[in-house]
PDB file of C-alpha atoms in Angstrom:
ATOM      1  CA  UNK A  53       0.000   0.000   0.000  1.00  0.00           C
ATOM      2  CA  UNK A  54       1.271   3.339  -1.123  1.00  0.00           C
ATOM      3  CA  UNK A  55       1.537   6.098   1.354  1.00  0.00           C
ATOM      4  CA  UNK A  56      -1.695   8.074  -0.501  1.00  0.00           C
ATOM      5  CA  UNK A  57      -3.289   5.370   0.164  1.00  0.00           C
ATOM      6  CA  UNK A  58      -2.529   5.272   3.692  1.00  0.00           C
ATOM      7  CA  UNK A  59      -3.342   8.805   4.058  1.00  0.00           C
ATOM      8  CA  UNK A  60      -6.647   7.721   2.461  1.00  0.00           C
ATOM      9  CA  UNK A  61      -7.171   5.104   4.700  1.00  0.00           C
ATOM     10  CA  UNK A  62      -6.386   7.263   8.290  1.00  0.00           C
ATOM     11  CA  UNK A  63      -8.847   9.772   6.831  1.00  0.00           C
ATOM     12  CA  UNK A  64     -11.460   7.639   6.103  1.00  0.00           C
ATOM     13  CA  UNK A  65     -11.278   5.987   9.739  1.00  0.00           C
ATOM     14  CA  UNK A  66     -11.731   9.596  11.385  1.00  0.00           C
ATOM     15  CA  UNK A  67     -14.564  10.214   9.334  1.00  0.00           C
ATOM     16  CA  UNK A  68     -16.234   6.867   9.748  1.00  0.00           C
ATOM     17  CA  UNK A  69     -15.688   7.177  13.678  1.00  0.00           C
ATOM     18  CA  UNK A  70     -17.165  11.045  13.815  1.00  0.00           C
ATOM     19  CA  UNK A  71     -20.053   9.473  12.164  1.00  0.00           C
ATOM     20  CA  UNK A  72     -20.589   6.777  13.874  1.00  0.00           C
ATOM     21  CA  UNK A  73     -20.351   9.204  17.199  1.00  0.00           C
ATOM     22  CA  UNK A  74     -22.894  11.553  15.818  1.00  0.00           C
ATOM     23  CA  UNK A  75     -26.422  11.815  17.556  1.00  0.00           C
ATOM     24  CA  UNK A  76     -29.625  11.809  16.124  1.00  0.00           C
ATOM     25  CA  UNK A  77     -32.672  14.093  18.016  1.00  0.00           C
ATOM     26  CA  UNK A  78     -33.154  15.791  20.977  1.00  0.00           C
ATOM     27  CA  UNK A  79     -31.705  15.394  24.133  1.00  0.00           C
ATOM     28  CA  UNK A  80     -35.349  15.556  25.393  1.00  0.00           C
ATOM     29  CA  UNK A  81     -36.686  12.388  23.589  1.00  0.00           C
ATOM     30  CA  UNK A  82     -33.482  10.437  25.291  1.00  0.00           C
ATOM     31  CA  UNK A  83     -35.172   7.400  27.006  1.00  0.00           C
ATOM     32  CA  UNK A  84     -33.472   7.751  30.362  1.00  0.00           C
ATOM     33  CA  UNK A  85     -34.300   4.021  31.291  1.00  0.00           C
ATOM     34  CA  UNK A  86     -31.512   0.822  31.093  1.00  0.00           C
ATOM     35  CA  UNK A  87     -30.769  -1.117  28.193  1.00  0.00           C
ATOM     36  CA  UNK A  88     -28.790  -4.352  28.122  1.00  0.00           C
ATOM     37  CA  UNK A  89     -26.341  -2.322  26.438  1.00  0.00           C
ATOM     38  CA  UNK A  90     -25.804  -0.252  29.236  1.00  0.00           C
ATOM     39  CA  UNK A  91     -24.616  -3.551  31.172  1.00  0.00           C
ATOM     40  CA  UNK A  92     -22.191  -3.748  28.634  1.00  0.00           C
ATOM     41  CA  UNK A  93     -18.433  -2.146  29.344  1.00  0.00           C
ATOM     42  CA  UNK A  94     -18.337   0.860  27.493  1.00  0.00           C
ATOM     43  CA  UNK A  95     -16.640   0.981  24.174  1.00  0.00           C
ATOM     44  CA  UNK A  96     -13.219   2.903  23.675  1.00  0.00           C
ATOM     45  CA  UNK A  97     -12.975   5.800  21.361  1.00  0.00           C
ATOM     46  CA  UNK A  98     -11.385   5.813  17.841  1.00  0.00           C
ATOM     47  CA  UNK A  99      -7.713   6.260  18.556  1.00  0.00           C
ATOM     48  CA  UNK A 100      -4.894   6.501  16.796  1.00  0.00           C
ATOM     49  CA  UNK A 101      -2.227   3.402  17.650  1.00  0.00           C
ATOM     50  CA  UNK A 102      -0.279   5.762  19.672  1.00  0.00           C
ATOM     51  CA  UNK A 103      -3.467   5.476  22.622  1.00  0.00           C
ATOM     52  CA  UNK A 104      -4.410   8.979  22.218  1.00  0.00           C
ATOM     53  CA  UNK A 105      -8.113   9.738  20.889  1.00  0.00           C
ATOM     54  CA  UNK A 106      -7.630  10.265  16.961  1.00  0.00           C
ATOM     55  CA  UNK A 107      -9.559  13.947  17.287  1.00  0.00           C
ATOM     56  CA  UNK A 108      -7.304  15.598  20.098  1.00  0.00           C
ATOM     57  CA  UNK A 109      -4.199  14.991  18.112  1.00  0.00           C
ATOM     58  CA  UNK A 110      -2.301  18.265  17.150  1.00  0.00           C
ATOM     59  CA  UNK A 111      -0.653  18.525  13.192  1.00  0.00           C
ATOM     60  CA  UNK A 112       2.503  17.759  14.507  1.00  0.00           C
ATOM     61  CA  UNK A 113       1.269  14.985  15.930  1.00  0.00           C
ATOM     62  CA  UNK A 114      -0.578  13.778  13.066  1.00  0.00           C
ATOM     63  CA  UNK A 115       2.281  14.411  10.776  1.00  0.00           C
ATOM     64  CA  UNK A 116       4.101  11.874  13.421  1.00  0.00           C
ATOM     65  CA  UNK A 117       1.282   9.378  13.028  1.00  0.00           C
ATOM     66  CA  UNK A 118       1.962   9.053   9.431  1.00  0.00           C
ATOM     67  CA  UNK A 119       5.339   9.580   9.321  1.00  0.00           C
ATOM     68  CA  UNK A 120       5.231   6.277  11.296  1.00  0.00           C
ATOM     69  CA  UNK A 121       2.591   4.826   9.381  1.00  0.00           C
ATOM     70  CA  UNK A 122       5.613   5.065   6.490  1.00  0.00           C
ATOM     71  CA  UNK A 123       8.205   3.704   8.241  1.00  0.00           C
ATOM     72  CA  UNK A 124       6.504   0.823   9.030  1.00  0.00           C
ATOM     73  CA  UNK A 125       6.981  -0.119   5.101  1.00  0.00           C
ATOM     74  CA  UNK A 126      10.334  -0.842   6.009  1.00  0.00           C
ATOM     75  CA  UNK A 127      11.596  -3.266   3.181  1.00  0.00           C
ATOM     76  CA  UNK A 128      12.305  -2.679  -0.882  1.00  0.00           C
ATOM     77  CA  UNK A 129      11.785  -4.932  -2.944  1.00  0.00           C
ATOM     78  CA  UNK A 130      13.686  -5.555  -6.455  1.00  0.00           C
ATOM     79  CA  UNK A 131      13.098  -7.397  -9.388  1.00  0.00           C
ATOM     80  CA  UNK A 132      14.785 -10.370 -10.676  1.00  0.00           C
ATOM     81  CA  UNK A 133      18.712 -10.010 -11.130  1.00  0.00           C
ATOM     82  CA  UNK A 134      18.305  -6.122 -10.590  1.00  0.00           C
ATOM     83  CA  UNK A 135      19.185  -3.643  -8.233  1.00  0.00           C
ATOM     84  CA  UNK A 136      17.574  -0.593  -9.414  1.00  0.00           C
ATOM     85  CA  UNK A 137      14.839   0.715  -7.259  1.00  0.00           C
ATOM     86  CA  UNK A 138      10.994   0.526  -8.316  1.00  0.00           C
ATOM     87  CA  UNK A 139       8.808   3.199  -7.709  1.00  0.00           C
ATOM     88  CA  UNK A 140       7.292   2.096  -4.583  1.00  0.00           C
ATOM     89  CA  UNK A 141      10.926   0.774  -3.039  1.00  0.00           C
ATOM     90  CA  UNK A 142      11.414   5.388  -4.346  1.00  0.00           C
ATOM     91  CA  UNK A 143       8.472   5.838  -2.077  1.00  0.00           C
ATOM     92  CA  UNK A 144       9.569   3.919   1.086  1.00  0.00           C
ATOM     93  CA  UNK A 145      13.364   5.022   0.786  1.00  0.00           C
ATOM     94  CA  UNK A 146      11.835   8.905   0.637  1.00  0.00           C
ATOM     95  CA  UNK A 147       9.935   8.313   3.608  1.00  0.00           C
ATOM     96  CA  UNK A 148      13.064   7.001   5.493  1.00  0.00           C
ATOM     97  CA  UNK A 149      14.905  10.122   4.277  1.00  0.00           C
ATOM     98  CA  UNK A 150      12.453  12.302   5.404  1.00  0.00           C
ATOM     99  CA  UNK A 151      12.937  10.905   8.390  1.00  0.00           C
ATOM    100  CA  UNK A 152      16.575  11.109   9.152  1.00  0.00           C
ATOM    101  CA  UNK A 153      16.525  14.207   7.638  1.00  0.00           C
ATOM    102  CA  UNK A 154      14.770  15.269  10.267  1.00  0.00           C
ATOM    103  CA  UNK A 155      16.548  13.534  12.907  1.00  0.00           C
ATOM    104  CA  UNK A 156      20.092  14.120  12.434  1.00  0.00           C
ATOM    105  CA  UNK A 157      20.724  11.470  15.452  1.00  0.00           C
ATOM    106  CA  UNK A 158      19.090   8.658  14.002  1.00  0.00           C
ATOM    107  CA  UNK A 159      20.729   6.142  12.025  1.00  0.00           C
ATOM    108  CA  UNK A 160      20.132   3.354   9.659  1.00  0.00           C
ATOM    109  CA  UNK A 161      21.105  -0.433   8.658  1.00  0.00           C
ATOM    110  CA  UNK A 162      20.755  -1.520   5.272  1.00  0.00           C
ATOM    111  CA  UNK A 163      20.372  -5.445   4.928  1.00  0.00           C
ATOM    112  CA  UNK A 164      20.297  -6.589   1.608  1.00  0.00           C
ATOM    113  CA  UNK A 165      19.299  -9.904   0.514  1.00  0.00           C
ATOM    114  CA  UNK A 166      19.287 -12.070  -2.676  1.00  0.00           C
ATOM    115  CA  UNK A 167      16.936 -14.986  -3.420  1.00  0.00           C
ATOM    116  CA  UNK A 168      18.627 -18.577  -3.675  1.00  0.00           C
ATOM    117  CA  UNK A 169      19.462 -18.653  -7.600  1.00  0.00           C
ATOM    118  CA  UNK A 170      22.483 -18.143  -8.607  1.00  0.00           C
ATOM    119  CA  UNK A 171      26.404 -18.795  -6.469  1.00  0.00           C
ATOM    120  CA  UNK A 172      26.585 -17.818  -3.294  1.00  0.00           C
ATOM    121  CA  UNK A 173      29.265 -15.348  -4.345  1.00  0.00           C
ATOM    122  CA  UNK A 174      27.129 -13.291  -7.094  1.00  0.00           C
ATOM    123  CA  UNK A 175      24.418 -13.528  -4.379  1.00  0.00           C
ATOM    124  CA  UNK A 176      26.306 -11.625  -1.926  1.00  0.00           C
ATOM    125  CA  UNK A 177      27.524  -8.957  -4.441  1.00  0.00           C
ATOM    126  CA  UNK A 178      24.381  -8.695  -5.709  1.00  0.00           C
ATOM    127  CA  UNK A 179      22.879  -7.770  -2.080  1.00  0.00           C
ATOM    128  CA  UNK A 180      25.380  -5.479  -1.777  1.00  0.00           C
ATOM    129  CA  UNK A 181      24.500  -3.755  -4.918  1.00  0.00           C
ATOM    130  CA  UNK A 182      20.663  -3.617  -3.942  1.00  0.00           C
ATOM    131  CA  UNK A 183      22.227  -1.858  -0.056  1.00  0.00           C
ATOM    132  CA  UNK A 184      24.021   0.357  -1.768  1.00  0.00           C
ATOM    133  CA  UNK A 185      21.666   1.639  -4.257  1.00  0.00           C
ATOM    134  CA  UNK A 186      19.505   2.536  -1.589  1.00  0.00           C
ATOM    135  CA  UNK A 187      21.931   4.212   0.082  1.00  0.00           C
ATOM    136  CA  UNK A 188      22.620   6.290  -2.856  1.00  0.00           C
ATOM    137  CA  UNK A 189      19.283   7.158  -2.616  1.00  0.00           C
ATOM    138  CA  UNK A 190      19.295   8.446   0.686  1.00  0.00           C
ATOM    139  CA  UNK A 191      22.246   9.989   0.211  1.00  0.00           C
ATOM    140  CA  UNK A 192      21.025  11.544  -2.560  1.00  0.00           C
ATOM    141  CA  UNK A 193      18.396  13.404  -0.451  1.00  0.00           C
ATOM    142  CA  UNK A 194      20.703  14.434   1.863  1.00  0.00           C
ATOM    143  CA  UNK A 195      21.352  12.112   4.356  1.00  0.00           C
ATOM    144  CA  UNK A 196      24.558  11.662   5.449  1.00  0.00           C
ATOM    145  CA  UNK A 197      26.736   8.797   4.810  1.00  0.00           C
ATOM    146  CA  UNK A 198      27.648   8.892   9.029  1.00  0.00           C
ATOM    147  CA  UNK A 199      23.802   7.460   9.337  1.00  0.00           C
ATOM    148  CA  UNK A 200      23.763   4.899   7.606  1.00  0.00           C
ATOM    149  CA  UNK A 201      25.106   1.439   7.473  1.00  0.00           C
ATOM    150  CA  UNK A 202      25.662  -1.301   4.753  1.00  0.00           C
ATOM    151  CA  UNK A 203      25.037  -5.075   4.832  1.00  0.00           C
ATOM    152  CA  UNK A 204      25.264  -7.854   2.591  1.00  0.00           C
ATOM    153  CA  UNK A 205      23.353 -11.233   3.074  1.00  0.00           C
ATOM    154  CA  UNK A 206      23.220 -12.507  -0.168  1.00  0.00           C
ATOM    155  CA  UNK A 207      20.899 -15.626  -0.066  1.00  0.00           C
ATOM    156  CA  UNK A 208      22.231 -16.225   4.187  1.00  0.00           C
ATOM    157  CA  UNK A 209      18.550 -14.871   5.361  1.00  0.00           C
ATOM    158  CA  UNK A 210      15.394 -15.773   3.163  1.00  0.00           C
ATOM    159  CA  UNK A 211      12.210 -14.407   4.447  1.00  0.00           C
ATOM    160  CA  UNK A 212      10.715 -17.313   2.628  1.00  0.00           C
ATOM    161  CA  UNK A 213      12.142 -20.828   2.071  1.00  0.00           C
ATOM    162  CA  UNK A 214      10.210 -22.092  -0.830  1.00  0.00           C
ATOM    163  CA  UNK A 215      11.745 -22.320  -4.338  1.00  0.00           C
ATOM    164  CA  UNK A 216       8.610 -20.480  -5.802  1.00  0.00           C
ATOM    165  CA  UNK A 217       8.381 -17.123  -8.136  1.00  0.00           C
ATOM    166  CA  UNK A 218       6.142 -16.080  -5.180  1.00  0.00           C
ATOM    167  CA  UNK A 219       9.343 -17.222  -2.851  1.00  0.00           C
ATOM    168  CA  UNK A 220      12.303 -15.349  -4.236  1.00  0.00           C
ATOM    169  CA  UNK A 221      10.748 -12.103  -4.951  1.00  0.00           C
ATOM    170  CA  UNK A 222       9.828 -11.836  -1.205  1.00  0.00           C
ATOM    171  CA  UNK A 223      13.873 -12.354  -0.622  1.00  0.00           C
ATOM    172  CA  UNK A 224      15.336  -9.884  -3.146  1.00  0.00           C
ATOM    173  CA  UNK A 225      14.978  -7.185  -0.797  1.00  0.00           C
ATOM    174  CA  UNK A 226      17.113  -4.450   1.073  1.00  0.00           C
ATOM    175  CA  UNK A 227      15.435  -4.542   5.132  1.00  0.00           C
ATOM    176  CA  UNK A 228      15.558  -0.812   6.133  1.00  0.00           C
ATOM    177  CA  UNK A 229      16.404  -0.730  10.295  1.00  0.00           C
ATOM    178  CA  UNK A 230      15.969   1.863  12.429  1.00  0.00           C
ATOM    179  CA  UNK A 231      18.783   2.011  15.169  1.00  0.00           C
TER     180      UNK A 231
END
């Protein structure tokens, strides 16, 4: 899921809570009298995952939210033998920029991975490839070099063990870490 998407998604939940929440009549027609619902515990409010109700949260704060929301999207993906970026492994490497860009203390560890085909040497190298295009890319946004680190895994750490199409593309991957 792309982070419009997500956006999409966080507004639509506010929107579908503050309508849920939303009272129809008069106070005076209220029937004052018990209902088995009343037995029941009350439900919680809409909240955000942070535990904070979703309407009391400040911009900052919601700019937090989905700055989070992002992060969580914390692995690219490549294609087969490649080690260019796609357009959503842009997207996720932006959002991790943005990020250390705005916290100059924060640092990152780039794990890349290779599925099984191929030696174990080109795997490696090709891992390494896939870290350090990322890092370009942060770099490129103006990280600096002193936040982030490089790994190679090659084929050492599949995510999946099958030898399926479906398989390997989940293990040609760079893992972005927060540290």
């Amino acid at each position: 899921m792309n982070f419009p998407s997500l956006r999409l998604c966080a507004v639509l939940l506010v929107v579908g809570g503050l309508s849920a929440c939303a009272s129809g009549g008069s106070k005076d027609a209220i029937d004052r009298s018990p209902s088995p619902a009343a037995e029941r515990p009350a439900t919680r409010p809409l909240q955000d995952f942070s535990g904070r109700d979703a309407n009391s949260l400040s911009a900052a704060e919601q700019a937090r939210v989905e700055m989070e929301a992002a992060l969580a999207r914390n692995i690219v993906y490549f294609e087969y033998d490649q080690d260019t970026l796609t357009s959503e492994g842009a997207s996720t490497v932006r959002a991790f920029a943005d990020y250390l860009l705005s916290n100059p203390a924060a640092r990152v560890r780039l794990e890349g991975h290779a599925d099984e085909r191929g030696t174990r040497e080109y795997n490696l190298a090709l891992a390494e490839r896939r870290s350090r295009a990322v890092e370009a890319a942060l770099t490129r946004a103006g990280v600096t070099s002193a936040q982030i680190t490089s790994l190679s895994y090659g084929e050492e750490r599949p995510t999946c063990a099958e030898s399926t199409e479906s398989c390997w593309s989940q293990n040609r991957r760079v893992e972005i870490i927060r540290l």
